[in-house]
Amino acid sequence: MPKETFKNISEEKRQRFIREATSLFAEKGYYGTDMGELARRAGVSKGSIYNYFDSKEDLFLYLSDYNLGLSRKAIYGTLDPDWDIYKQIEHIFQTGAEFILDNQDTMVVYLSMTSPGMEQFANARAVITEKFTADHLKRELAKGIEQGIVRADLDINMTAFIINGLYILFVASLSTAYFRIRLKEYLEMDEEINSDNIQQHQAKIIEHIHKMLRPPKG
């Protein structure tokens, strides 16, 4: 975690450092990121970085936690717990996509933890990162079954996994070339995904999830 010296610098300087560090880790990866280059980009001395954090690993873990907090605040901080599972899924996909479009580097850093050689970060953060969303989806699915608006024969754990998997794949396509090409290939899309047409693509995914959840008619 950051040292007191990092907490004591101005908010503007702190935000610039976080922004440049996130951008550099997204661009070069953890092992390719050089603290000297980060110092130049952030406008601080290299020694200052180690006055802020004990190590590059400590900085990377802090950024992972910080950006996760921003994402959760954007999505779950604006989610009404009284909404049913269908409205909540719409909100998660729509708000999550808006956040990623404005903060693409955060998704790239998140995905980097899945790479070989990053096991120490996966071990340190995977459960913390995933448990919140997994528990939320499972809880809301169970509530939907109890209310009679979600089919009772669903495997709650598997369904939560599928919904979140679709979400991760979709927002990854907004921030990385590989997943963008992948999405276009599977959906046979001629146009690029952008802020103007994203809603129609979201709507199709959300519609399929809703169909999976709804009880059979009759």
Coordinates of N, CA and C in Angstrom, one line a residue:
M1 N 0.8 -1.2 0.0 CA 0.0 0.0 0.0 C 0.9 1.2 0.0
P2 N 0.3 2.4 -0.4 CA 1.2 3.6 -0.5 C 1.6 4.1 0.9
K3 N 2.8 4.7 0.9 CA 3.3 5.3 2.1 C 2.6 6.6 2.4
E4 N 2.8 7.1 3.6 CA 2.2 8.4 3.9 C 2.6 9.5 3.0
T5 N 3.9 9.4 2.5 CA 4.3 10.5 1.6 C 3.5 10.6 0.3
F6 N 2.9 9.5 -0.2 CA 2.1 9.5 -1.3 C 0.7 10.2 -1.0
K7 N 0.2 9.9 0.2 CA -1.0 10.4 0.6 C -0.9 11.9 0.9
N8 N 0.3 12.4 1.1 CA 0.5 13.8 1.5 C 0.7 14.7 0.3
I9 N 1.0 14.2 -0.9 CA 1.2 15.1 -2.0 C -0.2 15.6 -2.5
S10 N -0.2 16.6 -3.3 CA -1.4 17.2 -3.8 C -2.3 16.2 -4.6
E11 N -3.6 16.4 -4.5 CA -4.5 15.5 -5.3 C -4.2 15.5 -6.7
E12 N -3.9 16.7 -7.3 CA -3.6 16.8 -8.7 C -2.4 15.9 -9.1
K13 N -1.3 16.0 -8.3 CA -0.1 15.3 -8.5 C -0.3 13.8 -8.3
R14 N -1.1 13.4 -7.3 CA -1.4 12.0 -7.1 C -2.2 11.4 -8.2
Q15 N -3.2 12.2 -8.7 CA -4.0 11.6 -9.8 C -3.2 11.5 -11.1
R16 N -2.3 12.4 -11.3 CA -1.4 12.4 -12.5 C -0.6 11.1 -12.4
F17 N 0.0 10.9 -11.2 CA 0.8 9.7 -11.1 C 0.1 8.4 -11.3
I18 N -1.1 8.3 -10.7 CA -2.0 7.1 -10.9 C -2.3 6.9 -12.4
R19 N -2.7 8.0 -13.0 CA -3.1 7.9 -14.4 C -1.9 7.5 -15.3
E20 N -0.7 8.1 -15.1 CA 0.5 7.7 -15.9 C 0.9 6.3 -15.6
A21 N 0.9 5.9 -14.3 CA 1.3 4.5 -13.9 C 0.3 3.5 -14.6
T22 N -1.0 3.7 -14.5 CA -1.9 2.8 -15.1 C -1.7 2.7 -16.6
S23 N -1.5 3.8 -17.2 CA -1.2 3.9 -18.7 C 0.0 3.1 -19.1
L24 N 1.1 3.3 -18.3 CA 2.4 2.6 -18.6 C 2.3 1.1 -18.4
F25 N 1.6 0.7 -17.3 CA 1.5 -0.8 -17.1 C 0.6 -1.4 -18.2
A26 N -0.4 -0.6 -18.6 CA -1.3 -1.1 -19.7 C -0.5 -1.2 -21.0
E27 N 0.4 -0.3 -21.3 CA 1.1 -0.2 -22.5 C 2.3 -1.2 -22.5
K28 N 3.0 -1.3 -21.5 CA 4.3 -2.1 -21.4 C 4.1 -3.4 -20.7
G29 N 3.1 -3.6 -19.9 CA 3.0 -4.8 -19.1 C 3.8 -4.6 -17.8
Y30 N 3.5 -5.5 -16.8 CA 4.2 -5.3 -15.6 C 5.7 -5.4 -15.7
Y31 N 6.2 -6.4 -16.4 CA 7.7 -6.6 -16.5 C 8.3 -5.7 -17.4
G32 N 7.6 -5.1 -18.3 CA 8.2 -4.1 -19.3 C 8.1 -2.7 -18.8
T33 N 7.5 -2.5 -17.7 CA 7.4 -1.1 -17.1 C 8.6 -0.8 -16.3
D34 N 9.2 0.4 -16.7 CA 10.4 0.9 -16.1 C 10.1 2.1 -15.2
M35 N 10.5 2.0 -13.9 CA 10.2 3.1 -13.0 C 10.8 4.4 -13.4
G36 N 11.9 4.4 -14.1 CA 12.5 5.6 -14.6 C 11.6 6.3 -15.6
E37 N 11.1 5.5 -16.5 CA 10.1 6.0 -17.5 C 8.9 6.6 -16.9
L38 N 8.4 5.8 -15.8 CA 7.2 6.3 -15.1 C 7.5 7.7 -14.5
A39 N 8.7 7.8 -13.9 CA 9.1 9.0 -13.2 C 9.0 10.2 -14.2
R40 N 9.5 10.0 -15.4 CA 9.5 11.0 -16.4 C 8.1 11.4 -16.9
R41 N 7.3 10.4 -17.1 CA 5.9 10.6 -17.5 C 5.1 11.4 -16.4
A42 N 5.3 11.0 -15.2 CA 4.6 11.5 -14.1 C 5.1 12.8 -13.5
G43 N 6.3 13.2 -14.0 CA 6.9 14.4 -13.6 C 7.5 14.4 -12.2
V44 N 8.0 13.2 -11.7 CA 8.6 13.1 -10.4 C 9.9 12.4 -10.6
S45 N 10.7 12.5 -9.5 CA 12.0 11.8 -9.6 C 11.8 10.3 -9.3
K46 N 12.7 9.5 -9.8 CA 12.6 8.0 -9.6 C 12.7 7.7 -8.1
G47 N 13.5 8.4 -7.4 CA 13.5 8.2 -5.9 C 12.2 8.5 -5.3
S48 N 11.5 9.4 -5.8 CA 10.2 9.8 -5.2 C 9.2 8.6 -5.3
I49 N 9.3 7.8 -6.4 CA 8.4 6.7 -6.5 C 8.6 5.7 -5.3
Y50 N 9.9 5.5 -4.9 CA 10.1 4.6 -3.8 C 9.9 5.2 -2.5
N51 N 9.7 6.5 -2.5 CA 9.2 7.2 -1.3 C 7.7 7.0 -1.2
Y52 N 7.0 6.7 -2.3 CA 5.6 6.5 -2.3 C 5.2 5.1 -2.1
F53 N 6.0 4.1 -2.7 CA 5.7 2.7 -2.6 C 7.0 1.9 -2.4
D54 N 6.9 0.8 -1.7 CA 8.1 0.0 -1.4 C 8.7 -0.6 -2.6
S55 N 7.9 -0.9 -3.6 CA 8.4 -1.7 -4.8 C 7.4 -1.5 -5.9
K56 N 7.8 -1.9 -7.1 CA 7.0 -1.9 -8.3 C 5.7 -2.8 -8.1
E57 N 6.0 -4.0 -7.4 CA 4.9 -4.9 -7.1 C 3.8 -4.2 -6.2
D58 N 4.3 -3.5 -5.2 CA 3.4 -2.8 -4.3 C 2.6 -1.7 -5.1
L59 N 3.2 -1.0 -6.0 CA 2.5 0.0 -6.8 C 1.5 -0.7 -7.7
F60 N 1.8 -1.8 -8.3 CA 0.9 -2.5 -9.2 C -0.3 -3.0 -8.5
L61 N -0.1 -3.5 -7.3 CA -1.2 -4.0 -6.5 C -2.1 -2.8 -6.0
Y62 N -1.5 -1.7 -5.7 CA -2.3 -0.5 -5.3 C -3.1 -0.1 -6.5
L63 N -2.6 0.0 -7.7 CA -3.3 0.4 -8.9 C -4.5 -0.5 -9.2
S64 N -4.2 -1.8 -9.0 CA -5.3 -2.8 -9.2 C -6.5 -2.5 -8.3
D65 N -6.2 -2.3 -7.0 CA -7.2 -2.0 -6.0 C -7.9 -0.7 -6.3
Y66 N -7.1 0.3 -6.6 CA -7.6 1.7 -6.8 C -8.6 1.7 -8.0
N67 N -8.2 1.1 -9.1 CA -9.0 1.1 -10.3 C -10.2 0.2 -10.2
L68 N -10.1 -0.9 -9.4 CA -11.2 -1.7 -9.1 C -12.3 -0.9 -8.3
G69 N -11.8 -0.1 -7.3 CA -12.7 0.7 -6.5 C -13.4 1.7 -7.4
L70 N -12.7 2.3 -8.4 CA -13.4 3.3 -9.3 C -14.5 2.6 -10.1
S71 N -14.2 1.4 -10.6 CA -15.2 0.6 -11.4 C -16.4 0.3 -10.5
R72 N -16.2 -0.2 -9.3 CA -17.3 -0.6 -8.5 C -18.1 0.6 -8.1
K73 N -17.5 1.7 -7.8 CA -18.2 2.9 -7.5 C -19.1 3.4 -8.7
A74 N -18.6 3.3 -9.9 CA -19.3 3.7 -11.1 C -20.5 2.8 -11.3
I75 N -20.3 1.5 -11.1 CA -21.4 0.5 -11.4 C -22.3 0.3 -10.2
Y76 N -21.8 -0.1 -9.1 CA -22.6 -0.5 -8.0 C -23.0 0.7 -7.1
G77 N -22.3 1.8 -7.2 CA -22.6 3.0 -6.5 C -23.8 3.7 -7.0
T78 N -24.2 3.3 -8.3 CA -25.4 3.9 -8.9 C -26.5 2.9 -9.1
L79 N -26.3 1.7 -8.6 CA -27.3 0.6 -8.7 C -28.3 0.6 -7.6
D80 N -29.6 0.6 -7.9 CA -30.6 0.6 -6.9 C -30.8 -0.9 -6.5
P81 N -30.6 -1.2 -5.2 CA -30.8 -2.6 -4.8 C -32.2 -3.1 -4.9
D82 N -33.2 -2.2 -5.1 CA -34.6 -2.6 -5.2 C -34.9 -3.0 -6.7
W83 N -34.0 -2.8 -7.6 CA -34.3 -3.2 -9.0 C -34.2 -4.7 -9.1
D84 N -35.0 -5.3 -10.0 CA -35.0 -6.7 -10.2 C -33.7 -7.1 -10.9
I85 N -33.5 -8.4 -11.1 CA -32.2 -8.9 -11.7 C -32.1 -8.4 -13.1
Y86 N -33.2 -8.3 -13.8 CA -33.1 -7.9 -15.2 C -32.7 -6.4 -15.3
K87 N -33.2 -5.5 -14.5 CA -32.8 -4.1 -14.5 C -31.4 -4.0 -14.0
Q88 N -31.0 -4.8 -13.1 CA -29.6 -4.8 -12.6 C -28.6 -5.2 -13.6
I89 N -28.9 -6.2 -14.4 CA -28.0 -6.7 -15.5 C -27.9 -5.6 -16.5
E90 N -29.0 -5.0 -16.9 CA -28.9 -3.9 -17.9 C -28.0 -2.8 -17.3
H91 N -28.1 -2.4 -16.1 CA -27.3 -1.3 -15.5 C -25.9 -1.7 -15.5
I92 N -25.6 -2.9 -15.1 CA -24.2 -3.4 -15.0 C -23.5 -3.3 -16.3
F93 N -24.1 -3.8 -17.4 CA -23.6 -3.8 -18.7 C -23.4 -2.4 -19.2
Q94 N -24.5 -1.6 -19.1 CA -24.4 -0.2 -19.6 C -23.4 0.7 -18.9
T95 N -23.5 0.7 -17.6 CA -22.6 1.5 -16.8 C -21.2 1.0 -16.9
G96 N -21.0 -0.3 -16.9 CA -19.7 -0.9 -17.0 C -19.0 -0.5 -18.3
A97 N -19.8 -0.6 -19.4 CA -19.2 -0.2 -20.7 C -18.9 1.3 -20.8
E98 N -19.7 2.1 -20.2 CA -19.4 3.6 -20.2 C -18.1 3.8 -19.4
F99 N -17.9 3.1 -18.3 CA -16.7 3.3 -17.5 C -15.5 2.8 -18.3
I100 N -15.5 1.7 -18.9 CA -14.4 1.2 -19.6 C -14.0 2.0 -20.8
L101 N -15.0 2.6 -21.5 CA -14.7 3.5 -22.7 C -14.0 4.7 -22.2
D102 N -14.2 5.1 -21.0 CA -13.5 6.3 -20.4 C -12.2 5.9 -19.7
N103 N -12.0 4.6 -19.4 CA -10.9 4.2 -18.6 C -10.4 2.9 -19.2
Q104 N -10.0 2.8 -20.5 CA -9.7 1.6 -21.1 C -8.4 0.9 -20.5
D105 N -7.5 1.7 -20.1 CA -6.3 1.1 -19.5 C -6.5 0.3 -18.3
T106 N -7.6 0.6 -17.5 CA -7.9 -0.2 -16.3 C -8.2 -1.6 -16.7
M107 N -8.9 -1.8 -17.8 CA -9.3 -3.1 -18.2 C -8.1 -3.9 -18.7
V108 N -7.2 -3.2 -19.4 CA -6.0 -3.9 -19.9 C -5.1 -4.4 -18.7
V109 N -5.0 -3.5 -17.6 CA -4.2 -3.9 -16.4 C -4.9 -5.1 -15.8
Y110 N -6.2 -5.1 -15.7 CA -7.0 -6.2 -15.1 C -6.7 -7.5 -15.8
L111 N -6.8 -7.4 -17.2 CA -6.5 -8.6 -18.0 C -5.1 -9.1 -17.9
S112 N -4.2 -8.2 -17.6 CA -2.8 -8.6 -17.6 C -2.5 -9.6 -16.5
M113 N -3.4 -9.6 -15.4 CA -3.2 -10.5 -14.3 C -3.5 -12.0 -14.7
T114 N -4.0 -12.2 -15.9 CA -4.3 -13.5 -16.4 C -3.1 -14.1 -17.1
S115 N -2.1 -13.3 -17.3 CA -1.0 -13.8 -18.2 C 0.0 -14.6 -17.4
P116 N 0.7 -15.5 -18.1 CA 1.8 -16.3 -17.5 C 2.8 -15.4 -16.8
G117 N 3.3 -15.8 -15.6 CA 4.3 -15.0 -14.9 C 3.6 -13.9 -14.0
M118 N 2.3 -13.9 -14.0 CA 1.6 -12.9 -13.1 C 0.8 -13.6 -12.0
E119 N 1.2 -14.9 -11.7 CA 0.5 -15.7 -10.8 C 0.5 -15.0 -9.4
Q120 N 1.6 -14.3 -9.0 CA 1.6 -13.7 -7.7 C 0.6 -12.7 -7.5
F121 N 0.2 -12.0 -8.6 CA -0.8 -11.0 -8.5 C -2.2 -11.6 -8.6
A122 N -2.3 -12.7 -9.4 CA -3.6 -13.4 -9.4 C -3.9 -14.0 -8.0
N123 N -2.9 -14.6 -7.4 CA -3.1 -15.2 -6.1 C -3.4 -14.1 -5.0
A124 N -2.9 -12.9 -5.2 CA -3.1 -11.8 -4.2 C -4.4 -11.1 -4.4
R125 N -4.9 -11.1 -5.7 CA -6.1 -10.3 -5.9 C -7.3 -10.9 -6.6
A126 N -7.2 -12.1 -7.1 CA -8.3 -12.7 -7.9 C -9.5 -12.9 -7.0
V127 N -9.4 -13.5 -5.8 CA -10.6 -13.7 -5.0 C -11.2 -12.4 -4.6
I128 N -10.3 -11.4 -4.1 CA -10.8 -10.1 -3.7 C -11.6 -9.5 -4.9
T129 N -11.0 -9.6 -6.1 CA -11.6 -8.9 -7.2 C -13.0 -9.6 -7.6
E130 N -13.0 -10.9 -7.7 CA -14.1 -11.6 -8.2 C -15.3 -11.9 -7.2
K131 N -14.9 -12.1 -6.0 CA -15.9 -12.5 -5.0 C -17.1 -11.6 -4.9
F132 N -16.8 -10.3 -4.9 CA -17.9 -9.3 -4.7 C -19.0 -9.4 -5.8
T133 N -18.5 -9.5 -7.1 CA -19.5 -9.6 -8.2 C -20.2 -11.0 -8.1
A134 N -19.4 -12.0 -7.9 CA -20.0 -13.4 -7.8 C -21.1 -13.5 -6.8
D135 N -20.8 -13.0 -5.6 CA -21.8 -13.0 -4.5 C -23.0 -12.2 -4.9
H136 N -22.8 -11.1 -5.5 CA -23.9 -10.2 -5.8 C -24.8 -10.9 -6.8
L137 N -24.3 -11.4 -7.9 CA -25.1 -12.1 -8.9 C -25.8 -13.3 -8.4
K138 N -25.1 -14.1 -7.6 CA -25.8 -15.3 -7.0 C -26.9 -14.9 -6.1
R139 N -26.7 -13.9 -5.3 CA -27.8 -13.4 -4.4 C -29.0 -12.9 -5.2
E140 N -28.8 -12.1 -6.2 CA -29.9 -11.6 -7.0 C -30.6 -12.6 -7.8
L141 N -29.9 -13.6 -8.3 CA -30.5 -14.7 -9.0 C -31.4 -15.5 -8.1
A142 N -30.9 -15.8 -6.9 CA -31.7 -16.5 -5.9 C -32.9 -15.8 -5.6
K143 N -32.8 -14.5 -5.4 CA -34.0 -13.6 -5.1 C -35.0 -13.7 -6.3
G144 N -34.5 -13.6 -7.5 CA -35.3 -13.7 -8.7 C -36.1 -15.0 -8.7
I145 N -35.4 -16.1 -8.4 CA -36.1 -17.4 -8.4 C -37.2 -17.4 -7.3
E146 N -36.9 -16.9 -6.1 CA -37.9 -16.8 -5.0 C -39.1 -15.9 -5.4
Q147 N -38.8 -14.9 -6.2 CA -39.9 -14.0 -6.6 C -40.7 -14.6 -7.8
G148 N -40.2 -15.6 -8.4 CA -40.9 -16.3 -9.5 C -40.6 -15.6 -10.9
I149 N -39.6 -14.7 -10.9 CA -39.3 -14.0 -12.2 C -38.1 -14.6 -12.9
V150 N -37.4 -15.6 -12.3 CA -36.3 -16.3 -12.8 C -36.6 -17.8 -12.8
R151 N -36.3 -18.5 -13.9 CA -36.7 -19.9 -13.9 C -36.0 -20.7 -12.8
A152 N -36.8 -21.6 -12.2 CA -36.3 -22.2 -10.9 C -35.3 -23.3 -11.2
D153 N -35.2 -23.8 -12.4 CA -34.3 -24.9 -12.7 C -32.8 -24.5 -13.0
L154 N -32.5 -23.2 -12.9 CA -31.2 -22.7 -13.2 C -30.2 -23.1 -12.2
D155 N -29.0 -23.4 -12.6 CA -27.9 -23.6 -11.7 C -27.4 -22.2 -11.4
I156 N -27.6 -21.7 -10.2 CA -27.3 -20.3 -9.8 C -25.8 -20.0 -10.0
N157 N -24.9 -20.9 -9.5 CA -23.5 -20.6 -9.6 C -23.0 -20.6 -11.1
M158 N -23.5 -21.5 -11.9 CA -23.1 -21.5 -13.3 C -23.6 -20.3 -14.1
T159 N -24.9 -20.0 -13.7 CA -25.5 -18.8 -14.4 C -24.8 -17.5 -14.1
A160 N -24.4 -17.4 -12.8 CA -23.6 -16.2 -12.4 C -22.3 -16.1 -13.2
F161 N -21.7 -17.3 -13.3 CA -20.4 -17.4 -14.0 C -20.6 -17.0 -15.5
I162 N -21.6 -17.4 -16.1 CA -21.9 -17.1 -17.5 C -22.2 -15.7 -17.7
I163 N -23.0 -15.1 -16.9 CA -23.3 -13.7 -17.0 C -22.1 -12.8 -16.9
N164 N -21.3 -13.1 -15.8 CA -20.1 -12.3 -15.6 C -19.1 -12.5 -16.7
G165 N -19.0 -13.8 -17.2 CA -18.1 -14.1 -18.3 C -18.5 -13.3 -19.6
L166 N -19.7 -13.1 -19.9 CA -20.2 -12.3 -21.0 C -19.8 -10.9 -20.8
Y167 N -20.0 -10.4 -19.6 CA -19.7 -9.0 -19.3 C -18.2 -8.8 -19.5
I168 N -17.3 -9.6 -19.0 CA -15.9 -9.4 -19.1 C -15.5 -9.5 -20.6
L169 N -16.0 -10.4 -21.3 CA -15.7 -10.5 -22.8 C -16.1 -9.2 -23.5
F170 N -17.3 -8.7 -23.1 CA -17.8 -7.6 -23.8 C -17.0 -6.3 -23.5
V171 N -16.7 -6.0 -22.3 CA -16.0 -4.8 -22.0 C -14.5 -5.0 -22.4
A172 N -14.0 -6.2 -22.4 CA -12.6 -6.4 -22.9 C -12.6 -6.0 -24.4
S173 N -13.7 -6.2 -25.1 CA -13.7 -5.9 -26.6 C -13.7 -4.4 -26.8
L174 N -14.0 -3.6 -25.7 CA -13.9 -2.1 -25.8 C -12.5 -1.6 -25.6
S175 N -11.6 -2.4 -25.1 CA -10.3 -1.9 -24.7 C -9.1 -2.6 -25.3
T176 N -9.3 -3.8 -25.9 CA -8.2 -4.5 -26.5 C -8.5 -5.0 -27.9
A177 N -7.5 -4.9 -28.8 CA -7.7 -5.2 -30.2 C -8.1 -6.7 -30.4
Y178 N -7.5 -7.6 -29.7 CA -7.8 -9.0 -29.9 C -9.3 -9.3 -29.6
F179 N -9.8 -8.9 -28.4 CA -11.2 -9.2 -28.1 C -12.2 -8.4 -29.0
R180 N -11.7 -7.2 -29.5 CA -12.6 -6.5 -30.4 C -12.7 -7.2 -31.7
I181 N -11.6 -7.8 -32.2 CA -11.7 -8.5 -33.4 C -12.5 -9.8 -33.2
R182 N -12.3 -10.4 -32.1 CA -13.0 -11.7 -31.7 C -14.5 -11.4 -31.7
L183 N -15.0 -10.3 -31.1 CA -16.4 -10.0 -31.0 C -16.9 -9.8 -32.4
K184 N -16.2 -9.0 -33.3 CA -16.7 -8.7 -34.6 C -16.8 -10.0 -35.4
E185 N -15.9 -11.0 -35.2 CA -15.9 -12.2 -36.0 C -17.1 -13.1 -35.6
Y186 N -17.4 -13.2 -34.3 CA -18.5 -14.0 -33.9 C -19.8 -13.4 -34.2
L187 N -19.9 -12.1 -34.1 CA -21.2 -11.4 -34.4 C -21.3 -11.0 -35.8
E188 N -20.3 -11.3 -36.6 CA -20.3 -10.9 -38.0 C -20.6 -9.4 -38.2
M189 N -19.8 -8.6 -37.5 CA -20.0 -7.1 -37.5 C -19.1 -6.5 -38.5
D190 N -19.6 -5.6 -39.3 CA -18.8 -4.8 -40.3 C -18.2 -3.5 -39.7
E191 N -18.9 -3.0 -38.7 CA -18.5 -1.7 -38.1 C -17.8 -1.9 -36.9
E192 N -17.0 -0.8 -36.5 CA -16.3 -0.8 -35.3 C -17.2 -0.5 -34.1
I193 N -17.0 -1.1 -32.9 CA -17.8 -0.7 -31.8 C -17.3 0.7 -31.3
N194 N -18.2 1.6 -31.1 CA -17.9 2.9 -30.6 C -19.0 3.4 -29.7
S195 N -18.8 4.6 -29.2 CA -19.8 5.2 -28.3 C -21.2 5.4 -28.9
D196 N -21.2 5.5 -30.3 CA -22.4 5.8 -31.0 C -23.3 4.5 -31.2
N197 N -22.7 3.4 -31.3 CA -23.4 2.2 -31.6 C -23.4 1.1 -30.5
I198 N -22.7 1.4 -29.4 CA -22.5 0.4 -28.4 C -23.8 -0.1 -27.8
Q199 N -24.8 0.8 -27.7 CA -26.0 0.4 -27.0 C -26.7 -0.7 -27.8
Q200 N -26.7 -0.7 -29.1 CA -27.4 -1.8 -29.8 C -26.7 -3.1 -29.6
H201 N -25.4 -3.1 -29.5 CA -24.7 -4.4 -29.3 C -24.9 -4.9 -27.8
Q202 N -24.9 -3.9 -26.9 CA -25.3 -4.3 -25.5 C -26.7 -4.9 -25.4
A203 N -27.6 -4.3 -26.1 CA -29.0 -4.7 -26.0 C -29.2 -6.1 -26.5
K204 N -28.4 -6.5 -27.5 CA -28.5 -7.9 -28.0 C -28.0 -8.9 -26.9
I205 N -26.9 -8.6 -26.3 CA -26.3 -9.5 -25.3 C -27.3 -9.5 -24.1
I206 N -27.8 -8.4 -23.7 CA -28.7 -8.4 -22.5 C -30.0 -9.1 -22.8
E207 N -30.5 -9.0 -24.0 CA -31.7 -9.8 -24.4 C -31.5 -11.3 -24.3
H208 N -30.3 -11.8 -24.7 CA -30.0 -13.2 -24.7 C -29.9 -13.6 -23.2
I209 N -29.3 -12.8 -22.4 CA -29.2 -13.2 -20.9 C -30.6 -13.2 -20.3
H210 N -31.5 -12.2 -20.7 CA -32.8 -12.2 -20.1 C -33.6 -13.5 -20.6
K211 N -33.4 -13.9 -21.8 CA -34.1 -15.1 -22.3 C -33.6 -16.3 -21.5
M212 N -32.4 -16.4 -21.2 CA -31.8 -17.5 -20.4 C -32.5 -17.6 -19.0
L213 N -32.8 -16.4 -18.5 CA -33.3 -16.3 -17.1 C -34.8 -16.5 -17.0
R214 N -35.5 -16.1 -18.0 CA -37.0 -16.0 -17.8 C -37.6 -17.4 -17.7
P215 N -38.6 -17.6 -16.8 CA -39.3 -18.8 -16.7 C -40.0 -19.2 -18.1
P216 N -40.2 -20.4 -18.4 CA -40.9 -20.8 -19.7 C -42.3 -20.4 -19.6
K217 N -42.8 -20.0 -20.7 CA -44.3 -19.5 -20.7 C -45.2 -20.8 -20.6
G218 N -46.3 -20.6 -19.9 CA -47.3 -21.6 -19.8 C -46.8 -22.7 -18.8

